[in-house]
Tab-separated table of N, CA and C and ligand atoms in Angstrom:
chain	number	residue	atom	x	y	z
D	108	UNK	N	-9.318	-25.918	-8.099
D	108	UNK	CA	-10.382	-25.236	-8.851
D	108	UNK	C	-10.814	-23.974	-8.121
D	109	UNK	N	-10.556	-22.066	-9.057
D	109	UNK	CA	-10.589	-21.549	-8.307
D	109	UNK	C	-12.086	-21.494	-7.648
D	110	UNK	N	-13.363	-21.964	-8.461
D	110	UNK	CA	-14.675	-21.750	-8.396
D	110	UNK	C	-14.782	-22.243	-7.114
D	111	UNK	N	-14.577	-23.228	-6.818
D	111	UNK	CA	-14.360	-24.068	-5.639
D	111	UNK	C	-14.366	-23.207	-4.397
D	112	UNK	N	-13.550	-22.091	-3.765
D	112	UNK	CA	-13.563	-21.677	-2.960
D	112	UNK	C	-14.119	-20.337	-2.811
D	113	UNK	N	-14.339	-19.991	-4.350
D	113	UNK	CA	-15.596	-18.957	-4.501
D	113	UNK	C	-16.653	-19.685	-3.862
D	114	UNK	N	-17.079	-20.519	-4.078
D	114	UNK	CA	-18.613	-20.936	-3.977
D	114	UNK	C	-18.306	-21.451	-2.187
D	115	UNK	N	-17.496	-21.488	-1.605
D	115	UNK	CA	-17.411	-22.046	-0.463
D	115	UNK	C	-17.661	-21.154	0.353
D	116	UNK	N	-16.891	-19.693	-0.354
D	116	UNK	CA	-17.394	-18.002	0.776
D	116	UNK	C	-18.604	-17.853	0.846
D	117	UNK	N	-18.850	-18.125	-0.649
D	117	UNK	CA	-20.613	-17.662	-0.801
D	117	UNK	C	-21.503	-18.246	0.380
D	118	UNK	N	-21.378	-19.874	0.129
D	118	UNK	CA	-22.225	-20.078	1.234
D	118	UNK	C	-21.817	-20.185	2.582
D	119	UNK	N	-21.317	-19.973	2.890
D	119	UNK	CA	-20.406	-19.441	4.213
D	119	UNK	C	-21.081	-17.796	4.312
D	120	UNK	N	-20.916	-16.509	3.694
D	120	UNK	CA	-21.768	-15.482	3.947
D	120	UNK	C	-23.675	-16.119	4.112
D	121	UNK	N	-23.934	-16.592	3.329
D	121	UNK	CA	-25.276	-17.138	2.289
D	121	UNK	C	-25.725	-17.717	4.626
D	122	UNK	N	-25.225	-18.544	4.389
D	122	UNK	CA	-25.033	-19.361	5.761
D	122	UNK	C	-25.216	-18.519	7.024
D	123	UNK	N	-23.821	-17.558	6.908
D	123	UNK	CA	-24.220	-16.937	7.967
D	123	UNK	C	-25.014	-15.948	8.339
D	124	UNK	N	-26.020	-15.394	7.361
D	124	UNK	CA	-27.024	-14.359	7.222
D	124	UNK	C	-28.205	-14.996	7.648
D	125	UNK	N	-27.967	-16.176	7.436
D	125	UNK	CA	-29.783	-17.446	6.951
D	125	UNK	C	-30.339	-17.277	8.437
D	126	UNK	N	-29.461	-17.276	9.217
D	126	UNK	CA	-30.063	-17.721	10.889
D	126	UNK	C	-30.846	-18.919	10.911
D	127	UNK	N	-30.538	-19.825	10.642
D	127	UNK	CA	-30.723	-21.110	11.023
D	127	UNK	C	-32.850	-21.064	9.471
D	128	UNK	N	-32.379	-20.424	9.005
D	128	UNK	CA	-33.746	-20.805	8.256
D	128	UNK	C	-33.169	-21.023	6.385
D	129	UNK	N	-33.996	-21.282	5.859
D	129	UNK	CA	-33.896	-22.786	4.823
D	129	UNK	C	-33.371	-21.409	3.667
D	130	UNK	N	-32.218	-21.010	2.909
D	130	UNK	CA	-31.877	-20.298	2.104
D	130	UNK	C	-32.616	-20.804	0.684
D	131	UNK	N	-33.087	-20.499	-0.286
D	131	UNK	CA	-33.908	-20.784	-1.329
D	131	UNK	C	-32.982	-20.110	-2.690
D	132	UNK	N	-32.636	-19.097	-2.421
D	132	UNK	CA	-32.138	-18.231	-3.425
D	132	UNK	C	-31.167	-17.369	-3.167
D	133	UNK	N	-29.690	-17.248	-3.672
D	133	UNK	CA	-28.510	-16.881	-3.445
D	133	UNK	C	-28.050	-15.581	-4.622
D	134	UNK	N	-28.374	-14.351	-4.527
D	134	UNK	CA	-27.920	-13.666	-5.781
D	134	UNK	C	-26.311	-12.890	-4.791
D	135	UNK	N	-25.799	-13.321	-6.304
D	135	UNK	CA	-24.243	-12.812	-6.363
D	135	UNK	C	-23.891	-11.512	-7.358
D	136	UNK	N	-23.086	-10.847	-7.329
D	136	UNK	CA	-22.098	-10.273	-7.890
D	136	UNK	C	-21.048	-10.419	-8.029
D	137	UNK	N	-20.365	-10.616	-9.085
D	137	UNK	CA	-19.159	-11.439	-9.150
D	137	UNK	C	-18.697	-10.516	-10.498
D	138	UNK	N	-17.190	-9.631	-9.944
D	138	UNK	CA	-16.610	-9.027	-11.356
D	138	UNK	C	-16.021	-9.671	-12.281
D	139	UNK	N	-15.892	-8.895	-13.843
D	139	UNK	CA	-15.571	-9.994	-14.637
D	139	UNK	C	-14.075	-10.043	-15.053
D	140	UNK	N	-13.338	-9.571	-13.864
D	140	UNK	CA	-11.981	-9.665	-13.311
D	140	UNK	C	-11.710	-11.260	-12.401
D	141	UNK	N	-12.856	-11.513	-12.020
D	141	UNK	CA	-12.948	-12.868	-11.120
D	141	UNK	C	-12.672	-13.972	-12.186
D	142	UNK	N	-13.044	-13.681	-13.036
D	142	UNK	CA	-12.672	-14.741	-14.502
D	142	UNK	C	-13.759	-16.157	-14.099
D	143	UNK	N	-14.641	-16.095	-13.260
D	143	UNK	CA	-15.686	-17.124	-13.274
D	143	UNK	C	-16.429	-17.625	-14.214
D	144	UNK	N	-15.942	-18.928	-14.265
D	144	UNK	CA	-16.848	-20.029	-15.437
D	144	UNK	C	-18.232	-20.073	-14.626
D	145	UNK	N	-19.451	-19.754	-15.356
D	145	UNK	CA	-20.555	-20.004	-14.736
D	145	UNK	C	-21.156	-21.109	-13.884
D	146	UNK	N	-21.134	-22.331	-15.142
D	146	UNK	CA	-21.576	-23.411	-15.009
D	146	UNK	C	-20.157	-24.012	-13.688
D	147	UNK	N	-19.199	-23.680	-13.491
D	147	UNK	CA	-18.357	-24.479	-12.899
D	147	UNK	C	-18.711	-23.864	-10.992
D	148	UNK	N	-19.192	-22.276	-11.567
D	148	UNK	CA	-19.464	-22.177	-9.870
D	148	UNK	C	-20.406	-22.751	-9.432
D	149	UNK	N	-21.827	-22.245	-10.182
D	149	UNK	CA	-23.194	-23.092	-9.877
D	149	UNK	C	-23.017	-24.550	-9.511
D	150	UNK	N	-21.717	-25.466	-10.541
D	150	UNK	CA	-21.476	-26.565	-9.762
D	150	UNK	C	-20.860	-27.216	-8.628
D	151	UNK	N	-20.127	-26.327	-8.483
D	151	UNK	CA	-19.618	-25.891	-7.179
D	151	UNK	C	-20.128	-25.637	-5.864
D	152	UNK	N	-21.042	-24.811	-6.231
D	152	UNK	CA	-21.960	-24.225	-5.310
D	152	UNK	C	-23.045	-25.135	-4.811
D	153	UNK	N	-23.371	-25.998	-5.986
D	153	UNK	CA	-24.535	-27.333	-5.212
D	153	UNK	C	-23.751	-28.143	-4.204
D	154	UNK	N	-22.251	-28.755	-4.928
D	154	UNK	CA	-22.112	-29.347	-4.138
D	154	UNK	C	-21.288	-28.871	-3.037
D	155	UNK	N	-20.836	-27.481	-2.328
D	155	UNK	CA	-20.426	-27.200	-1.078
D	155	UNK	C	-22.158	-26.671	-0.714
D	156	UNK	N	-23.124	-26.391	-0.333
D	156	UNK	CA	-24.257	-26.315	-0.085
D	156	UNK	C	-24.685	-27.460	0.600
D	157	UNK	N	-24.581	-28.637	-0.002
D	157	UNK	CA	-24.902	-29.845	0.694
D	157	UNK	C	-24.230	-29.854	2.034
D	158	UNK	N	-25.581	-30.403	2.674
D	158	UNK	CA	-25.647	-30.527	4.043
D	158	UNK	C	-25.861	-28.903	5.337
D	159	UNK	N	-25.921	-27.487	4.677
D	159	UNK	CA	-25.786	-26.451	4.951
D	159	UNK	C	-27.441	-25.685	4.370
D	160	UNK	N	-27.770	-24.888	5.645
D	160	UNK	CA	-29.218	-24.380	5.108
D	160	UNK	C	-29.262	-23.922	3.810
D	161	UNK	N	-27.945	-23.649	3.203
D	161	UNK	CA	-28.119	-23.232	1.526
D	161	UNK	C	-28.257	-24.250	0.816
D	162	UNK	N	-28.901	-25.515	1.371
D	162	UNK	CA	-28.869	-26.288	0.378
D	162	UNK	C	-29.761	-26.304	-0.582
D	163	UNK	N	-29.562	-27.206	-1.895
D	163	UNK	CA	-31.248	-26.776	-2.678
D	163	UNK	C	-31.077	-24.990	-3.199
D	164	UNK	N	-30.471	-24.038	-2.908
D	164	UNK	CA	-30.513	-22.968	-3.138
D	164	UNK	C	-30.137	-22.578	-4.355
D	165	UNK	N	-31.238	-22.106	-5.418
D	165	UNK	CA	-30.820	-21.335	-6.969
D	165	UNK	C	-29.563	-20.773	-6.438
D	166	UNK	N	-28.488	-20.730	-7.353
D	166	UNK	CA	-27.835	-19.457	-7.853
D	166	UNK	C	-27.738	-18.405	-8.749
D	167	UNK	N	-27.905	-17.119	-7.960
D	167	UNK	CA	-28.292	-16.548	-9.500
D	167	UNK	C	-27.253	-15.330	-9.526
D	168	UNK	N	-26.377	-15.547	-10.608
D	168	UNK	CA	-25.228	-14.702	-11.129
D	168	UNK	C	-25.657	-13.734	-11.785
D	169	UNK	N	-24.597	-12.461	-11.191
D	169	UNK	CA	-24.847	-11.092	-12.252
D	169	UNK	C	-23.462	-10.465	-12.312
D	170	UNK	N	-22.898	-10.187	-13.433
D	170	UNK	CA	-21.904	-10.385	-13.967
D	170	UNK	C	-21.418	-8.927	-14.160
D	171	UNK	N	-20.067	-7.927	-13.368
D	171	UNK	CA	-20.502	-6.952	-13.542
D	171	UNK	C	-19.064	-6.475	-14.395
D	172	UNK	N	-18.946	-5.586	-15.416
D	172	UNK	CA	-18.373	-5.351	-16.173
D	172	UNK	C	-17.376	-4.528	-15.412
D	173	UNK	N	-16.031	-4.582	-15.923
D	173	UNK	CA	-14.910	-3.826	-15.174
D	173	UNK	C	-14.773	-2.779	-16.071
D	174	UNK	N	-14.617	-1.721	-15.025
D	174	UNK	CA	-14.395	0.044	-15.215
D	174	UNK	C	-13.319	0.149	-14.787
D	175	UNK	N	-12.574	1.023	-15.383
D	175	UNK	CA	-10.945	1.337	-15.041
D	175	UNK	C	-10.726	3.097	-15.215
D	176	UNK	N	-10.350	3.449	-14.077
D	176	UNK	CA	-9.644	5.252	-14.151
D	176	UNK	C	-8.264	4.715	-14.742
D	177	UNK	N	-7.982	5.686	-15.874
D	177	UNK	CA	-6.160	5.959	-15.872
D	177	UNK	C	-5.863	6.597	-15.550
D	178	UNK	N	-4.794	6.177	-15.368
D	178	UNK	CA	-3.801	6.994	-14.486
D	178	UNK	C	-3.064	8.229	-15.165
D	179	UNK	N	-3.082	7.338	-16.312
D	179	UNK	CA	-2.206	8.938	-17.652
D	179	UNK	C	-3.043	9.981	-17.709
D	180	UNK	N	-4.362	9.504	-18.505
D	180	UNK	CA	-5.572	10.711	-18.433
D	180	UNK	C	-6.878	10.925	-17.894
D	181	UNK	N	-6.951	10.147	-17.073
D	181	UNK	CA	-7.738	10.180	-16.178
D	181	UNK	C	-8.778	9.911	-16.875
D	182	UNK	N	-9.238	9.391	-18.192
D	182	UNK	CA	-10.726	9.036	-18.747
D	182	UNK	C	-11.324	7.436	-17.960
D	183	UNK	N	-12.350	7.586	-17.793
D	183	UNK	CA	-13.027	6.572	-17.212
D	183	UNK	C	-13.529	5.053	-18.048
D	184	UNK	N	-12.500	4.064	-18.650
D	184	UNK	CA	-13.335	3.185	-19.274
D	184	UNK	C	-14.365	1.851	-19.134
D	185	UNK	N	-15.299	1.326	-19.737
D	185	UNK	CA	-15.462	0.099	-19.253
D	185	UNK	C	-15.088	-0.962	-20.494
D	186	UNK	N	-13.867	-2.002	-19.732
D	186	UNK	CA	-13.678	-2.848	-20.671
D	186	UNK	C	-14.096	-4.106	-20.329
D	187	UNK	N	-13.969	-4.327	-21.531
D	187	UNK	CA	-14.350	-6.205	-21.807
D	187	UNK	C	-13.661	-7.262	-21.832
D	188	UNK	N	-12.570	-7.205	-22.515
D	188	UNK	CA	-11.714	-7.877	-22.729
D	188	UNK	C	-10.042	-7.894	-22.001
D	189	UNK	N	-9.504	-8.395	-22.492
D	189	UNK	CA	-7.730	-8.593	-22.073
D	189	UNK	C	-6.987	-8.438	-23.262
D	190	UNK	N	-5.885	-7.518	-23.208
D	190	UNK	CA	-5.890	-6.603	-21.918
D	190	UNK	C	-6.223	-5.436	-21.647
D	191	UNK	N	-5.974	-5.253	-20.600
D	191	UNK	CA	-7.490	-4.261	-19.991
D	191	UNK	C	-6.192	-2.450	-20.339
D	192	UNK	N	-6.944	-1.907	-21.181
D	192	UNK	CA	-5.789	-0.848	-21.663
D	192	UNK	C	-6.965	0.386	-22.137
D	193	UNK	N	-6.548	1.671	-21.630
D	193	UNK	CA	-7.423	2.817	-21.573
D	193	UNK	C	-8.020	2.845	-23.224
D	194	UNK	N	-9.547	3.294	-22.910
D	194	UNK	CA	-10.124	3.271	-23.989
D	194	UNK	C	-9.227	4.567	-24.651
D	195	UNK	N	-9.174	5.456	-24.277
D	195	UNK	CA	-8.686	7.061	-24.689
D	195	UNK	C	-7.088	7.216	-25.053
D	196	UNK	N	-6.249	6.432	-24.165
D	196	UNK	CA	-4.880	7.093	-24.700
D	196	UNK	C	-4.004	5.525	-25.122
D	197	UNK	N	-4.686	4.314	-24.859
D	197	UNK	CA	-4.019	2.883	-24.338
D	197	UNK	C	-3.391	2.965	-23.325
D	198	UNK	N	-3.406	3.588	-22.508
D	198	UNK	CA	-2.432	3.136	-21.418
D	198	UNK	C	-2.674	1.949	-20.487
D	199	UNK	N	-1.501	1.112	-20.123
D	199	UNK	CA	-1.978	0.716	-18.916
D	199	UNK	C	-2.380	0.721	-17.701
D	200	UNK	N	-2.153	1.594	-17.386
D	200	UNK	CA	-1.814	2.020	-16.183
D	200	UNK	C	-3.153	2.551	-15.303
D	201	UNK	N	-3.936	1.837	-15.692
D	201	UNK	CA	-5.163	1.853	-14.772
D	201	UNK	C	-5.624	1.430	-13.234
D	202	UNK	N	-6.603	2.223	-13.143
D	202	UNK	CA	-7.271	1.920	-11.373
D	202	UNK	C	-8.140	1.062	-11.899
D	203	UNK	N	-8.622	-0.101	-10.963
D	203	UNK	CA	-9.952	-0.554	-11.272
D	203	UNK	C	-10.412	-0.036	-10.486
D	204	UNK	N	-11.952	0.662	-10.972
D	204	UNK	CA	-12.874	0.990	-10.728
D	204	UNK	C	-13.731	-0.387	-10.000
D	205	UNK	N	-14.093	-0.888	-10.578
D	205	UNK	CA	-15.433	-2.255	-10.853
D	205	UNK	C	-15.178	-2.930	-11.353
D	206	UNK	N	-15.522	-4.319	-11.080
D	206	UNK	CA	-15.085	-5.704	-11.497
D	206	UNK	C	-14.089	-6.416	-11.621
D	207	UNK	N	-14.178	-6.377	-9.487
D	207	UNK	CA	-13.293	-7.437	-8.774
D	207	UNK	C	-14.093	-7.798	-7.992
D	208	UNK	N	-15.173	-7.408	-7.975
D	208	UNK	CA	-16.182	-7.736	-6.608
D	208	UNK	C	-16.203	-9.027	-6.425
D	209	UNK	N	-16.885	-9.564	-5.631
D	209	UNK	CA	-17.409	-10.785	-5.370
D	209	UNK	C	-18.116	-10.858	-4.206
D	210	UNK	N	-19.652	-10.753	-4.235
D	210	UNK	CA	-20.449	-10.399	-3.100
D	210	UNK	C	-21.953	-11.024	-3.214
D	211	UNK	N	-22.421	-11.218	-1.991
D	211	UNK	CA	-23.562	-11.869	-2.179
D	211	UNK	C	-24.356	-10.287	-1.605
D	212	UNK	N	-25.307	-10.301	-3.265
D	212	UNK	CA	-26.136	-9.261	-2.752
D	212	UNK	C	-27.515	-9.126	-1.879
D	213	UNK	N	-27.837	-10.535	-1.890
D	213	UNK	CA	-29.298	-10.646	-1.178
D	213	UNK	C	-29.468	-12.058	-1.133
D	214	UNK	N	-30.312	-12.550	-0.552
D	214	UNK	CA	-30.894	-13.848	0.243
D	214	UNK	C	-32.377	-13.937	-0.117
D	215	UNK	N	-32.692	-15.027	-0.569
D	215	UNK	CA	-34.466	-15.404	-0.760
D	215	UNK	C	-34.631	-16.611	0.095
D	216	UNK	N	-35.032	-16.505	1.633
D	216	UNK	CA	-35.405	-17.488	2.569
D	216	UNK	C	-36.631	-17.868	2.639
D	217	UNK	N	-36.836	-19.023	2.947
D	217	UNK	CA	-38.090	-19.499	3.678
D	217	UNK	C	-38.388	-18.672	4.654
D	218	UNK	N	-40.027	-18.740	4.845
D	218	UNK	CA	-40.494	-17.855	6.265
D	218	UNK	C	-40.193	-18.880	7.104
D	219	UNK	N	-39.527	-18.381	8.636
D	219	UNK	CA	-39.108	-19.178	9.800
D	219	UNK	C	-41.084	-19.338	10.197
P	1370	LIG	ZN1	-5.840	7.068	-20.776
């Protein structure tokens, strides 16, 4: 399960930021190239958390839409769907821009 080892980095970064104090709240960025089922990371995520100061810790997902340069004409799109093909000429042959990320953007701790 790929969620599985998504949610294992997370709190592994989540973890190693906390310095030994009680993590409460976990916000992510996660592109929508990552192809993440919501409900399967959040479940994921409770149970690698257990036993780790992220335990008990909301997750809170923000989902960021993939942007692509082409390569043919260089127009900038943001798509949604599959497959991912220039808004302007179809080509494939795109850069991703955005949404492959996968990053924890911030931490909501207990006061030590
Ligand atoms: Zn194009």
């Amino acid at each position: 399960m790929h969620e599985l080892s998504i949610a294992e980095s997370i709190v592994r970064v989540a973890g190693d930021h906390a310095n030994g104090r009680r993590v409460t709240k976990v916000y992510v960025k996660v592109g929508h190239l990552r192809q993440v089922v919501p409900s399967a990371l959040a479940f994921s995520f409770e149970l690698v958390a257990q036993g780790t100061p992220v335990e008990g810790a909301k997750l809170a997902l923000e989902e960021v839409p993939v942007t692509a340069r082409c390569r043919s004409c260089g127009v900038e799109s943001r798509l949604g769907a599959f497959p991912l093909l220039c808004n302007s000429c179809g080509s494939a042959d795109l850069r991703i821009v955005e949404g492959e990320e996968l990053m924890v953007e911030s931490l909501e701790m207990e006061e030590a």
